[in-house]
Amino acid sequence: MSKKLLVLALLCSTTIFAQDYFLKKFEPFNKEIPSPEEFLEYGIGERHTRHDLIVAYLEKLAEVSDRATIYQYGKTHEGRKLVILTVSTPENVSNLDALKQQHLAFTDPTKNVTNYDEVPIFINLAYNVHGNEPSSSEAALLSAYTFVASENPEILNYLKKAVIFIDPTINPDGRDRHTQWANSYQGNPLVADPQDAEHNEYWPMGRTNHYWFDLNRDWLLAINPESQGKLNWYHRWYPNVVTDFHEMGSQSTYFFEPMKPNGSLDPIMPKENYEDLNNLFGSYFAKALDSIGSLYFTKEAFDGTYPGYGSSYPDLQGGLGLLFEQASSRGHKQTTAFGEITFPFTIRNQFTSSITTVKAAVENKAMMRKYQQDFFKSALSRATKSKIKGYSFSDDFDQNRVKAFIDKLLLHRIEVYKSGNGTYVVPTKQPQYRMVQTMFETYDKYRDSVYYDASAWSVANFYNMKYKEVSNMALGERIENTTNIVSVPDFKKSDYAYILDWDDYNTPAALYQLQTAGLVVSSSAKQFSSQTTMGEKRFNYGSLMVPVSLQKKSSEEVYQALKKVQDKFQIPIYSINTGLNLKGIDLGSRSISAVSKPKIAMLIGHGVSSYEAGEVWHLLDTRVGMPITKIPMRNFSGADLSGYNTLVMVSGKYDLDEKERNKIKDWVDIGNTLITIGTASKWAIDKKLVDEKLIEAKKDSTKTIVRKPYVDADENIGKESLGGAIFRVDLDVTHPLGFGYHDATIPVYKNNTVWLAPSKNEYATVAKYTQDPQIDGFITDKNLNEFLKPSASLIVSKIGSGRVVLFADNPNFRGSWYGTNRLFLNALFLGDKINVPD
Ligand SMILES: [Zn+2]
């Protein structure tokens, strides 16, 4: 026996219990195939498995078995592989292309195939979207081994009737952040005390991805490579059943669907999905968990209303998305009110649900297929009945924002056409009708008003896309990709000046690159019209000017620098040979002044919303190419702020003492810009950093208290919070913070109850909710009338020669608010141009 084999044999004999605990039921196993335990050299549940080892194990299975192949569908921000292991019988695996074609025929509403029971069912077992909910990826290893190596008749039967796609880790970056934590603090013997460091991760914890995004909200918005890769895979396979494994707080048991029965149903989802399919599958999970003695609950919690969850998006593709929530051992063993939860126990429940998902899908395969076929057929028949025949949209001033929106539509396989008059059209009559509805339709009536998450997701509004319902239209050329959507004319070399439109989404990134290249770039506070080398052109507030003679570079070098940014960012640039304009101010006007290069810091760490901080970081890294210094809260009192001109404080609970608050105030006072978002704006007002007010509840001491049943408390109180809705504001497009907009009415996203009173200064309320503010989503009448309508969304407050920009609402929400990102970027670039007269 070789040394390696001897070690393996010893390992196996000492931990044989671990394997039996999970796998006994599915014996015998093919001895040629290494179990996870043999491969990793520890038993599942004894440690947290690193993602590279998870991938290596699946690669090994694909290498040694003809039941499996592995496919890489992407890479994370940190460069980790995103993979799917496809498992079935060797016959099915070698015949996969043909099976796929047969399967896809059911998703094509123009076809009438009826061999429902003859094609294997397609199942996507997907795990670990939240990195610090680790039991599921360990269960993925056990599932993969079981389907690849078990010779048990039950498993062989499933393989004949199913193709199983195992995605072991949807969020590898977050998972490894948590894995490192849990393994680093693991005691020997294990420490179950909930106060131990092992059970208490530090900020930002492992739930989110590299940029601290919740990937279980990103299926619709698809901002991150993890979701983009997955969606591209998804739309090639359209699985019939998809799992989404999670963990919840430790003081609980196990949850599977159905979710809240009279909950907030997505108005466009077929009701059979909620009522019939979830109840049917739920009965299987109940039986399986009963058989291993695990407690569970259904129906009381969670809602699948928001279409961007891993358990709701498949429902919009004719599949069945299944949410599982396991009480977390968060670490290897933890004491709870239910006794001790061990990591292996949590893994076994997830593994049991995995195998049971396959069983339920296989035993109902003809019905599930017919359901998917009916789903896509009903898309066409419903669209035919609808009065709305399509949506048209365009934006004459910002081609790159239009492109980003079309990219998103195409990712969801929505058909987009160019129409005769230069606008784009999305017809409703198409297989993805329900996704069209999801992107464009708005709702303000719901049966239920307590949301687990957002109540508004009309993505067209996220992009500030002006769209119209159309009742008839002529479809032009279909848009297959967005490569040629943006067209910018070449510009000639000038020895005098160049003008850049500030209206384009990419112009801030271009500005930063020009500043980094050492060019002086100015911004215009007024509108003007010029004779450019491409003819007469009207320029909006904020237009950038690059004067040639003021640069420390030759005119050829200036031209080349501008060519380079146009190549990269596809923005309109104009050459100009005279300073005398046709209308408005001339190019030498005092209203055109140099833009300071932003030097930005942001407070992060304990108490700060990692989501909002991550959104700022992501925006600047991935779209502007601008570095941002992330200062941990614990270092703030000693930090030197003199190197920055802008400080960002996103929502959070800021535990800063008076000295630290004065440090910020003194730094603003000398001419710098503080940007506060959401609850940080409330904090700045509460702590009297700025002289502004919040709109408070009217105190009425004579009001009689009405007694209410205790059991209704959660529901009643929950209604008053604002889960997330879209409102209309009136923007001052002449204010530096409003530059780059043409239409003063824009949508904003609100998911907090920060109500800023309009400024006492007549020029400092930059955005205010309109008198008819509701666009999409739920808000109580009380919140709408007493708080929202009288309040402001964005104000500026002066401190000495500096200023605080106070956002009530998050302009960078989930990385997808292309429509309001500009407000935030204006604050970064143009903050010091705001000189509010007292
Ligand atoms: Zn989760």
PDB file of C-alpha atoms and ligand atoms in Angstrom, residues 129-133 207 214 216-217 244-248 323-325 330 452, ligand 1:
ATOM      1  CA  VAL A 129     -25.670  32.575  -2.925  1.00  0.00           C
ATOM      2  CA  HIS A 130     -25.019  34.064   0.506  1.00  0.00           C
ATOM      3  CA  GLY A 131     -21.415  33.343   1.390  1.00  0.00           C
ATOM      4  CA  ASN A 132     -21.888  32.995   5.121  1.00  0.00           C
ATOM      5  CA  GLU A 133     -24.688  30.447   4.763  1.00  0.00           C
ATOM      6  CA  ARG A 207     -23.033  37.274   2.874  1.00  0.00           C
ATOM      7  CA  ASP A 214     -26.424  40.785  -2.257  1.00  0.00           C
ATOM      8  CA  ASN A 216     -29.787  37.116  -4.196  1.00  0.00           C
ATOM      9  CA  ARG A 217     -31.198  40.450  -5.368  1.00  0.00           C
ATOM     10  CA  ASP A 244     -31.861  28.214  -3.743  1.00  0.00           C
ATOM     11  CA  PHE A 245     -30.318  27.105  -0.442  1.00  0.00           C
ATOM     12  CA  HIS A 246     -29.929  29.562   2.420  1.00  0.00           C
ATOM     13  CA  GLU A 247     -29.400  29.788   6.137  1.00  0.00           C
ATOM     14  CA  MET A 248     -31.306  31.990   8.565  1.00  0.00           C
ATOM     15  CA  LEU A 323     -36.261  28.515  -1.348  1.00  0.00           C
ATOM     16  CA  PHE A 324     -34.745  26.596   1.569  1.00  0.00           C
ATOM     17  CA  GLU A 325     -33.642  28.212   4.815  1.00  0.00           C
ATOM     18  CA  ARG A 330     -22.628  29.831  11.891  1.00  0.00           C
ATOM     19  CA  TYR A 452     -39.410  41.108   2.769  1.00  0.00           C
TER      20      TYR A 452
HETATM   21 ZN    ZN B   1     -29.560  33.688   2.476  1.00  0.00          ZN
END
